[in-house]
PDB file of C-alpha atoms in Angstrom:
ATOM      1  CA  MET A 168      -0.257   0.126   0.080  1.00 48.00           C
ATOM      2  CA  THR A 169       1.016   3.079  -0.993  1.00 49.00           C
ATOM      3  CA  ASP A 170       1.936   6.003   1.893  1.00 54.00           C
ATOM      4  CA  THR A 171       0.144   8.995   0.574  1.00 50.00           C
ATOM      5  CA  ASN A 172       1.529  11.106   3.238  1.00 53.00           C
ATOM      6  CA  VAL A 173       4.888   9.795   2.295  1.00 49.00           C
ATOM      7  CA  SER A 174       4.000  10.646  -1.627  1.00 49.00           C
ATOM      8  CA  ALA A 175       2.440  14.548  -1.071  1.00 49.00           C
ATOM      9  CA  ARG A 176       5.580  14.955   1.209  1.00 49.00           C
ATOM     10  CA  ASP A 177       7.978  14.238  -1.439  1.00 51.00           C
ATOM     11  CA  ASP A 178       6.342  15.917  -3.761  1.00 50.00           C
ATOM     12  CA  ASP A 179       6.227  19.240  -1.873  1.00 50.00           C
ATOM     13  CA  GLU A 180       9.926  18.866  -0.829  1.00 50.00           C
ATOM     14  CA  GLU A 181      10.747  18.749  -4.769  1.00 52.00           C
ATOM     15  CA  ASP A 182       9.144  21.870  -4.764  1.00 56.00           C
ATOM     16  CA  GLU A 183      10.265  23.822  -2.465  1.00 66.00           C
ATOM     17  CA  ASN A 184      12.825  26.241  -2.766  1.00 72.00           C
ATOM     18  CA  PRO A 185      15.891  26.819  -1.898  1.00 71.00           C
ATOM     19  CA  GLN A 186      15.591  30.239  -1.100  1.00 76.00           C
ATOM     20  CA  GLU A 187      12.779  30.462   0.640  1.00 81.00           C
ATOM     21  CA  ILE A 188      13.672  27.859   2.995  1.00 83.00           C
ATOM     22  CA  ALA A 189      16.546  29.645   4.025  1.00 84.00           C
ATOM     23  CA  ALA A 190      14.548  32.760   4.275  1.00 85.00           C
ATOM     24  CA  ALA A 191      12.253  30.816   6.695  1.00 87.00           C
ATOM     25  CA  LEU A 192      14.892  29.245   8.810  1.00 89.00           C
ATOM     26  CA  ILE A 193      16.291  32.609   9.410  1.00 90.00           C
ATOM     27  CA  GLN A 194      12.639  33.848  10.081  1.00 89.00           C
ATOM     28  CA  MET A 195      12.719  31.427  12.505  1.00 92.00           C
ATOM     29  CA  LEU A 196      16.049  31.044  13.945  1.00 93.00           C
ATOM     30  CA  ASP A 197      15.432  34.610  14.648  1.00 92.00           C
ATOM     31  CA  ALA A 198      11.903  34.592  15.926  1.00 92.00           C
ATOM     32  CA  ASP A 199      13.471  32.126  18.431  1.00 94.00           C
ATOM     33  CA  VAL A 200      15.850  34.401  19.812  1.00 94.00           C
ATOM     34  CA  GLU A 201      13.416  37.540  19.675  1.00 93.00           C
ATOM     35  CA  ARG A 202      10.702  35.415  22.128  1.00 94.00           C
ATOM     36  CA  ILE A 203      13.525  34.639  24.815  1.00 94.00           C
ATOM     37  CA  ILE A 204      14.367  37.695  24.838  1.00 93.00           C
ATOM     38  CA  ALA A 205      11.194  38.913  25.864  1.00 93.00           C
ATOM     39  CA  ARG A 206      10.941  36.207  28.634  1.00 93.00           C
ATOM     40  CA  TYR A 207      14.011  37.316  30.119  1.00 91.00           C
ATOM     41  CA  ASP A 208      12.895  41.061  30.105  1.00 90.00           C
ATOM     42  CA  LYS A 209       9.664  40.364  31.873  1.00 89.00           C
ATOM     43  CA  LEU A 210      11.651  37.754  34.503  1.00 88.00           C
ATOM     44  CA  LEU A 211      13.482  41.112  35.602  1.00 85.00           C
ATOM     45  CA  GLU A 212       9.780  43.010  35.907  1.00 85.00           C
ATOM     46  CA  THR A 213       8.398  40.547  37.817  1.00 84.00           C
ATOM     47  CA  MET A 214      11.880  39.935  39.869  1.00 81.00           C
ATOM     48  CA  PHE A 215      11.737  44.145  40.587  1.00 79.00           C
ATOM     49  CA  ALA A 216       8.528  44.368  41.720  1.00 76.00           C
ATOM     50  CA  ASN A 217       7.088  45.498  44.661  1.00 68.00           C
ATOM     51  CA  GLY A 218       5.529  42.773  47.215  1.00 73.00           C
ATOM     52  CA  VAL A 219       8.008  39.904  45.632  1.00 74.00           C
ATOM     53  CA  THR A 220       9.111  38.029  48.435  1.00 78.00           C
ATOM     54  CA  ARG A 221      12.692  36.834  49.199  1.00 76.00           C
ATOM     55  CA  GLU A 222      11.672  33.181  48.735  1.00 79.00           C
ATOM     56  CA  GLN A 223      10.403  34.092  45.132  1.00 79.00           C
ATOM     57  CA  TYR A 224      13.037  36.417  44.349  1.00 76.00           C
ATOM     58  CA  GLN A 225      15.696  33.402  44.860  1.00 77.00           C
ATOM     59  CA  GLU A 226      12.953  30.960  42.271  1.00 81.00           C
ATOM     60  CA  TYR A 227      12.667  34.013  40.232  1.00 84.00           C
ATOM     61  CA  ASP A 228      16.511  34.275  39.503  1.00 84.00           C
ATOM     62  CA  GLY A 229      17.397  30.882  39.392  1.00 87.00           C
ATOM     63  CA  GLU A 230      14.779  30.916  36.173  1.00 90.00           C
ATOM     64  CA  ARG A 231      16.618  34.399  34.951  1.00 89.00           C
ATOM     65  CA  GLU A 232      19.826  31.845  34.909  1.00 91.00           C
ATOM     66  CA  SER A 233      18.148  29.108  33.036  1.00 93.00           C
ATOM     67  CA  LEU A 234      16.851  32.024  30.481  1.00 94.00           C
ATOM     68  CA  SER A 235      20.496  33.199  30.214  1.00 93.00           C
ATOM     69  CA  ARG A 236      21.975  29.795  29.248  1.00 95.00           C
ATOM     70  CA  GLU A 237      18.634  29.439  26.518  1.00 95.00           C
ATOM     71  CA  ILE A 238      19.834  33.052  25.358  1.00 95.00           C
ATOM     72  CA  PHE A 239      23.292  31.899  24.251  1.00 96.00           C
ATOM     73  CA  ARG A 240      22.306  29.376  22.880  1.00 96.00           C
ATOM     74  CA  ALA A 241      19.481  30.009  20.589  1.00 96.00           C
ATOM     75  CA  PHE A 242      21.845  33.164  19.615  1.00 96.00           C
ATOM     76  CA  PHE A 243      24.072  30.793  17.984  1.00 97.00           C
ATOM     77  CA  ALA A 244      21.574  28.528  16.707  1.00 96.00           C
ATOM     78  CA  TYR A 245      20.811  31.546  15.253  1.00 96.00           C
ATOM     79  CA  VAL A 246      23.812  32.423  13.588  1.00 97.00           C
ATOM     80  CA  GLU A 247      25.049  28.867  12.352  1.00 96.00           C
ATOM     81  CA  GLY A 248      21.633  28.856  10.854  1.00 94.00           C
ATOM     82  CA  THR A 249      21.549  31.824   9.528  1.00 94.00           C
ATOM     83  CA  VAL A 250      25.857  31.338   8.096  1.00 96.00           C
ATOM     84  CA  PHE A 251      25.013  28.199   6.729  1.00 93.00           C
ATOM     85  CA  SER A 252      21.579  29.776   4.638  1.00 92.00           C
ATOM     86  CA  LEU A 253      23.445  32.544   3.444  1.00 94.00           C
ATOM     87  CA  LYS A 254      26.602  30.248   2.164  1.00 94.00           C
ATOM     88  CA  GLN A 255      23.871  28.230  -0.024  1.00 90.00           C
ATOM     89  CA  TYR A 256      21.727  31.107  -1.103  1.00 91.00           C
ATOM     90  CA  ALA A 257      25.249  32.720  -2.271  1.00 92.00           C
ATOM     91  CA  MET A 258      26.316  29.555  -4.463  1.00 92.00           C
ATOM     92  CA  ILE A 259      23.053  29.303  -6.067  1.00 88.00           C
ATOM     93  CA  GLN A 260      23.267  33.064  -6.936  1.00 88.00           C
ATOM     94  CA  LEU A 261      26.513  32.930  -8.089  1.00 89.00           C
ATOM     95  CA  GLY A 262      26.360  30.213  -9.895  1.00 88.00           C
ATOM     96  CA  LEU A 263      23.185  31.627 -11.941  1.00 82.00           C
ATOM     97  CA  LEU A 264      25.723  35.356 -12.546  1.00 83.00           C
ATOM     98  CA  ASP A 265      28.083  32.492 -14.334  1.00 85.00           C
ATOM     99  CA  GLN A 266      30.554  32.489 -11.868  1.00 89.00           C
ATOM    100  CA  PRO A 267      30.015  29.066 -10.326  1.00 90.00           C
ATOM    101  CA  LEU A 268      31.985  28.585  -6.858  1.00 93.00           C
ATOM    102  CA  GLU A 269      35.716  26.228  -7.051  1.00 93.00           C
ATOM    103  CA  PRO A 270      35.084  22.835  -5.812  1.00 91.00           C
ATOM    104  CA  CYS A 271      36.517  23.723  -2.812  1.00 92.00           C
ATOM    105  CA  GLU A 272      34.055  26.414  -2.132  1.00 94.00           C
ATOM    106  CA  VAL A 273      31.429  23.982  -2.604  1.00 92.00           C
ATOM    107  CA  ASP A 274      32.878  21.343  -0.214  1.00 92.00           C
ATOM    108  CA  ALA A 275      33.288  24.612   2.541  1.00 93.00           C
ATOM    109  CA  VAL A 276      29.524  25.623   1.632  1.00 93.00           C
ATOM    110  CA  LEU A 277      28.316  21.730   2.533  1.00 90.00           C
ATOM    111  CA  GLU A 278      30.657  21.772   5.415  1.00 91.00           C
ATOM    112  CA  CYS A 279      32.143  18.438   3.914  1.00 89.00           C
ATOM    113  CA  THR A 280      35.546  17.346   3.168  1.00 89.00           C
ATOM    114  CA  TRP A 281      36.574  13.596   1.747  1.00 85.00           C
ATOM    115  CA  ARG A 282      39.389  10.873   1.990  1.00 87.00           C
ATOM    116  CA  MET A 283      40.007   8.440  -0.343  1.00 90.00           C
ATOM    117  CA  ARG A 284      39.894   4.917   0.800  1.00 90.00           C
ATOM    118  CA  ASP A 285      42.565   2.005   0.742  1.00 89.00           C
ATOM    119  CA  ASN A 286      40.085   0.032  -1.712  1.00 91.00           C
ATOM    120  CA  GLY A 287      39.806   3.408  -3.889  1.00 90.00           C
ATOM    121  CA  VAL A 288      36.489   5.029  -2.933  1.00 91.00           C
ATOM    122  CA  VAL A 289      35.808   8.080  -1.900  1.00 88.00           C
ATOM    123  CA  GLU A 290      34.063   8.867   0.992  1.00 89.00           C
ATOM    124  CA  TYR A 291      32.741  11.883   2.041  1.00 86.00           C
ATOM    125  CA  LYS A 292      32.860  13.050   6.243  1.00 89.00           C
ATOM    126  CA  PRO A 293      32.377  16.408   8.114  1.00 90.00           C
ATOM    127  CA  ALA A 294      34.759  19.262   7.756  1.00 90.00           C
ATOM    128  CA  ASN A 295      36.756  20.534  10.743  1.00 92.00           C
ATOM    129  CA  ILE A 296      35.302  24.448  10.458  1.00 93.00           C
ATOM    130  CA  THR A 297      35.434  26.618  13.039  1.00 94.00           C
ATOM    131  CA  PHE A 298      32.557  28.763  13.689  1.00 95.00           C
ATOM    132  CA  MET A 299      34.732  31.928  12.904  1.00 96.00           C
ATOM    133  CA  GLN A 300      35.842  30.631   9.562  1.00 96.00           C
ATOM    134  CA  ASN A 301      32.614  29.732   9.152  1.00 96.00           C
ATOM    135  CA  LEU A 302      31.415  33.110   9.618  1.00 97.00           C
ATOM    136  CA  LEU A 303      33.891  34.978   7.664  1.00 97.00           C
ATOM    137  CA  PHE A 304      33.867  32.984   4.645  1.00 97.00           C
ATOM    138  CA  MET A 305      29.847  33.420   4.251  1.00 96.00           C
ATOM    139  CA  VAL A 306      30.568  36.753   4.649  1.00 97.00           C
ATOM    140  CA  ARG A 307      33.313  36.634   1.715  1.00 96.00           C
ATOM    141  CA  LEU A 308      30.518  35.009  -0.297  1.00 95.00           C
ATOM    142  CA  GLN A 309      27.874  37.690   0.079  1.00 93.00           C
ATOM    143  CA  GLU A 310      30.491  40.246  -0.545  1.00 94.00           C
ATOM    144  CA  ARG A 311      31.383  38.371  -3.944  1.00 93.00           C
ATOM    145  CA  LEU A 312      27.784  38.282  -4.211  1.00 90.00           C
ATOM    146  CA  HIS A 313      26.998  41.643  -4.318  1.00 88.00           C
ATOM    147  CA  GLY A 314      29.971  43.143  -5.590  1.00 88.00           C
ATOM    148  CA  LEU A 315      31.027  45.048  -1.927  1.00 88.00           C
ATOM    149  CA  GLU A 316      34.210  45.277  -0.539  1.00 89.00           C
ATOM    150  CA  LYS A 317      35.545  44.372   3.548  1.00 90.00           C
ATOM    151  CA  GLN A 318      31.441  44.754   4.942  1.00 92.00           C
ATOM    152  CA  LEU A 319      33.140  43.209   8.180  1.00 93.00           C
ATOM    153  CA  ASP A 320      36.063  44.822  10.222  1.00 93.00           C
ATOM    154  CA  ARG A 321      37.632  41.806  12.547  1.00 94.00           C
ATOM    155  CA  ASN A 322      38.665  45.140  15.025  1.00 94.00           C
ATOM    156  CA  SER A 323      34.994  46.202  15.397  1.00 94.00           C
ATOM    157  CA  ILE A 324      34.034  45.350  18.870  1.00 94.00           C
ATOM    158  CA  TRP A 325      31.088  43.824  18.110  1.00 95.00           C
ATOM    159  CA  PHE A 326      33.302  40.901  16.262  1.00 95.00           C
ATOM    160  CA  ARG A 327      35.624  40.976  19.832  1.00 95.00           C
ATOM    161  CA  CYS A 328      32.581  40.889  21.556  1.00 96.00           C
ATOM    162  CA  LEU A 329      31.073  37.932  19.014  1.00 97.00           C
ATOM    163  CA  ALA A 330      34.481  36.186  20.001  1.00 95.00           C
ATOM    164  CA  GLY A 331      34.206  36.548  23.480  1.00 95.00           C
ATOM    165  CA  SER A 332      30.744  34.744  23.206  1.00 96.00           C
ATOM    166  CA  VAL A 333      31.493  31.999  21.970  1.00 96.00           C
ATOM    167  CA  HIS A 334      33.512  30.843  24.691  1.00 95.00           C
ATOM    168  CA  VAL A 335      30.653  31.395  27.189  1.00 96.00           C
ATOM    169  CA  ARG A 336      28.324  29.374  24.612  1.00 96.00           C
ATOM    170  CA  ASP A 337      31.587  26.821  24.711  1.00 95.00           C
ATOM    171  CA  ARG A 338      31.177  26.205  28.564  1.00 95.00           C
ATOM    172  CA  VAL A 339      27.566  26.269  28.872  1.00 95.00           C
ATOM    173  CA  MET A 340      26.859  23.881  25.979  1.00 94.00           C
ATOM    174  CA  HIS A 341      29.313  21.434  26.839  1.00 94.00           C
ATOM    175  CA  PRO A 342      29.682  22.192  30.996  1.00 95.00           C
ATOM    176  CA  LYS A 343      32.657  19.787  33.161  1.00 96.00           C
ATOM    177  CA  HIS A 344      31.979  21.573  36.469  1.00 95.00           C
ATOM    178  CA  PRO A 345      28.468  24.165  37.749  1.00 93.00           C
ATOM    179  CA  SER A 346      30.534  26.995  36.920  1.00 94.00           C
ATOM    180  CA  ASP A 347      30.127  26.481  33.439  1.00 95.00           C
ATOM    181  CA  LEU A 348      26.573  27.559  33.202  1.00 94.00           C
ATOM    182  CA  GLU A 349      27.008  30.407  35.024  1.00 93.00           C
ATOM    183  CA  VAL A 350      25.801  33.307  32.413  1.00 93.00           C
ATOM    184  CA  ASP A 351      26.169  36.885  34.555  1.00 90.00           C
ATOM    185  CA  VAL A 352      24.975  40.410  33.501  1.00 88.00           C
ATOM    186  CA  GLU A 353      28.703  41.643  31.519  1.00 92.00           C
ATOM    187  CA  ASP A 354      27.981  38.080  29.898  1.00 93.00           C
ATOM    188  CA  LEU A 355      25.082  38.640  27.958  1.00 93.00           C
ATOM    189  CA  LYS A 356      26.161  42.789  28.093  1.00 92.00           C
ATOM    190  CA  THR A 357      28.250  41.557  25.687  1.00 94.00           C
ATOM    191  CA  LEU A 358      26.552  39.228  23.546  1.00 95.00           C
ATOM    192  CA  TRP A 359      23.960  42.021  23.434  1.00 93.00           C
ATOM    193  CA  LEU A 360      26.588  44.103  21.512  1.00 94.00           C
ATOM    194  CA  ALA A 361      27.251  40.842  19.428  1.00 95.00           C
ATOM    195  CA  ARG A 362      23.824  40.821  18.419  1.00 94.00           C
ATOM    196  CA  THR A 363      23.844  44.237  17.356  1.00 93.00           C
ATOM    197  CA  GLY A 364      26.860  43.900  15.335  1.00 94.00           C
ATOM    198  CA  PHE A 365      25.629  40.364  13.713  1.00 95.00           C
ATOM    199  CA  ILE A 366      22.427  42.175  12.114  1.00 93.00           C
ATOM    200  CA  ALA A 367      24.167  44.696  11.242  1.00 92.00           C
ATOM    201  CA  LEU A 368      25.889  42.580   9.037  1.00 93.00           C
ATOM    202  CA  LEU A 369      23.338  40.841   7.252  1.00 92.00           C
ATOM    203  CA  GLU A 370      21.333  44.253   6.749  1.00 89.00           C
ATOM    204  CA  LYS A 371      24.110  44.977   3.942  1.00 88.00           C
ATOM    205  CA  PHE A 372      23.521  41.549   2.387  1.00 87.00           C
ATOM    206  CA  MET A 373      19.219  41.327   3.258  1.00 83.00           C
ATOM    207  CA  GLY A 374      17.741  44.459   3.931  1.00 79.00           C
ATOM    208  CA  PRO A 375      15.900  45.481   7.129  1.00 78.00           C
ATOM    209  CA  ARG A 376      13.965  42.974   8.651  1.00 76.00           C
ATOM    210  CA  PRO A 377      11.781  41.142   7.929  1.00 70.00           C
ATOM    211  CA  TRP A 378      14.902  39.554   5.361  1.00 68.00           C
ATOM    212  CA  LYS A 379      13.430  38.099   2.527  1.00 69.00           C
ATOM    213  CA  LEU A 380      16.222  35.967   0.021  1.00 71.00           C
ATOM    214  CA  PRO A 381      15.581  37.075  -4.277  1.00 63.00           C
ATOM    215  CA  ASP A 382      17.398  36.380  -6.305  1.00 66.00           C
ATOM    216  CA  VAL A 383      20.257  38.758  -6.437  1.00 63.00           C
ATOM    217  CA  TRP A 384      18.708  40.653  -9.760  1.00 59.00           C
ATOM    218  CA  LEU A 385      16.157  41.614  -7.861  1.00 59.00           C
ATOM    219  CA  HIS A 386      17.284  43.650  -6.277  1.00 57.00           C
ATOM    220  CA  ARG A 387      20.629  43.980  -8.248  1.00 63.00           C
ATOM    221  CA  PRO A 388      19.495  44.334 -11.714  1.00 67.00           C
ATOM    222  CA  GLU A 389      22.821  45.450 -13.469  1.00 67.00           C
ATOM    223  CA  ARG A 390      24.322  42.129 -12.145  1.00 64.00           C
ATOM    224  CA  MET A 391      21.957  40.249 -14.719  1.00 68.00           C
ATOM    225  CA  PRO A 392      23.500  37.124 -17.158  1.00 67.00           C
ATOM    226  CA  GLU A 393      23.971  39.262 -19.837  1.00 73.00           C
ATOM    227  CA  ASP A 394      21.224  37.958 -22.133  1.00 71.00           C
ATOM    228  CA  MET A 395      18.988  38.405 -19.831  1.00 69.00           C
ATOM    229  CA  ARG A 396      20.087  42.356 -18.866  1.00 72.00           C
ATOM    230  CA  LEU A 397      19.362  42.917 -22.685  1.00 77.00           C
ATOM    231  CA  ASP A 398      16.149  41.195 -22.702  1.00 73.00           C
ATOM    232  CA  VAL A 399      14.892  42.904 -19.500  1.00 73.00           C
ATOM    233  CA  ARG A 400      16.079  46.150 -20.621  1.00 75.00           C
ATOM    234  CA  LYS A 401      14.595  45.832 -24.408  1.00 74.00           C
ATOM    235  CA  ALA A 402      11.448  44.636 -22.754  1.00 70.00           C
ATOM    236  CA  LEU A 403      11.296  48.237 -20.208  1.00 71.00           C
ATOM    237  CA  GLY A 404      12.663  50.599 -23.302  1.00 74.00           C
ATOM    238  CA  LEU A 405      16.069  51.499 -21.891  1.00 79.00           C
ATOM    239  CA  ASP A 406      18.573  51.458 -23.790  1.00 82.00           C
ATOM    240  CA  PRO A 407      20.052  47.599 -23.951  1.00 78.00           C
ATOM    241  CA  GLY A 408      23.388  49.203 -23.245  1.00 79.00           C
ATOM    242  CA  GLY A 409      22.565  51.495 -20.667  1.00 80.00           C
ATOM    243  CA  THR A 410      23.190  51.504 -17.150  1.00 77.00           C
ATOM    244  CA  ASP A 411      20.671  53.350 -15.681  1.00 77.00           C
ATOM    245  CA  TRP A 412      17.293  51.615 -13.909  1.00 72.00           C
ATOM    246  CA  PRO A 413      14.453  53.559 -13.775  1.00 68.00           C
ATOM    247  CA  GLY A 414      10.964  52.211 -12.827  1.00 60.00           C
ATOM    248  CA  TRP A 415      13.269  48.834 -11.143  1.00 61.00           C
ATOM    249  CA  PRO A 416      12.019  48.188  -7.903  1.00 50.00           C
ATOM    250  CA  GLY A 417      14.292  49.457  -5.141  1.00 45.00           C
ATOM    251  CA  ARG A 418      15.753  51.250  -7.672  1.00 46.00           C
ATOM    252  CA  GLY A 419      14.410  55.581  -7.342  1.00 40.00           C
ATOM    253  CA  ASN A 420      12.624  56.641 -10.360  1.00 38.00           C
TER     254      ASN A 420
END
C-alpha cells in the first residue's frame, strides 16, 4: 500500500525553493531569540516588582539564570543557521550569475570534505570548520555576490564581543563544572553588542528585517547575466547598453 502522506511530502520537497527554505529558517531562528529575550525582560520586571518576597526572588533568579543560558543557545543557533543558509544562497546565486564556486568552496559551503580509502573509494565526511571560519567564509561569499568589499571589520567592537561570546557558549553547551553554567550580566551585555553587530552585518546583504532572499538581480539588476539583462532592458524600453534602471523596484524613480 502506498503511503500517501509520504508521497505528498516527497512532492512538496521537490517543489521547495531553497531560497525560501533558507529565508524561513533565518526568520524562525531570529524569532526564537526575540521570544526568549522578551521572556527574560518580563521576568526581570517581575523580579523587581513591589511585593516580591525573598523566596520568590530566589526562585525567579534561578529562572533568570536558565533563560540567560537559553539566550546564548538560541543566539548561536540563529547565527550558525543563518551562516549555513547564506552560504547556500550565495552558491546558488553566483552559479546563476555564471560565477560558480570552486569545488573546494562548494565543499566548504556543504561543510564536508573527502578522503580516499585504500580500495579506491572516495567517501565524504564532515569538515572540521570552526565557527569563526564559517562566518568569515559566508561574509566573503556575500561580498562577492553583491559586489561589495570588506563589510566586516574584525577589529570592531561587536566582532570582538562575538568572539568572546563564543567561549561562553562553548562552556554553557559543554559544561564540566557547575560554574560553567553561570552567565552573568556582563556576558549578556557582550552578547547584546554581538547580536546588534551581526544584525547590522546581515542588513548590508539582505536589507532590513523581515529578511527575504530573492534572486540577486531583483535588487541588483546590473548583475543579471548579460543576455537576460539585454532582454529586460528592451522590454522596459531602455537603452540596451545603458546602466540606469528607472522604474525598477528599489532602484529609484
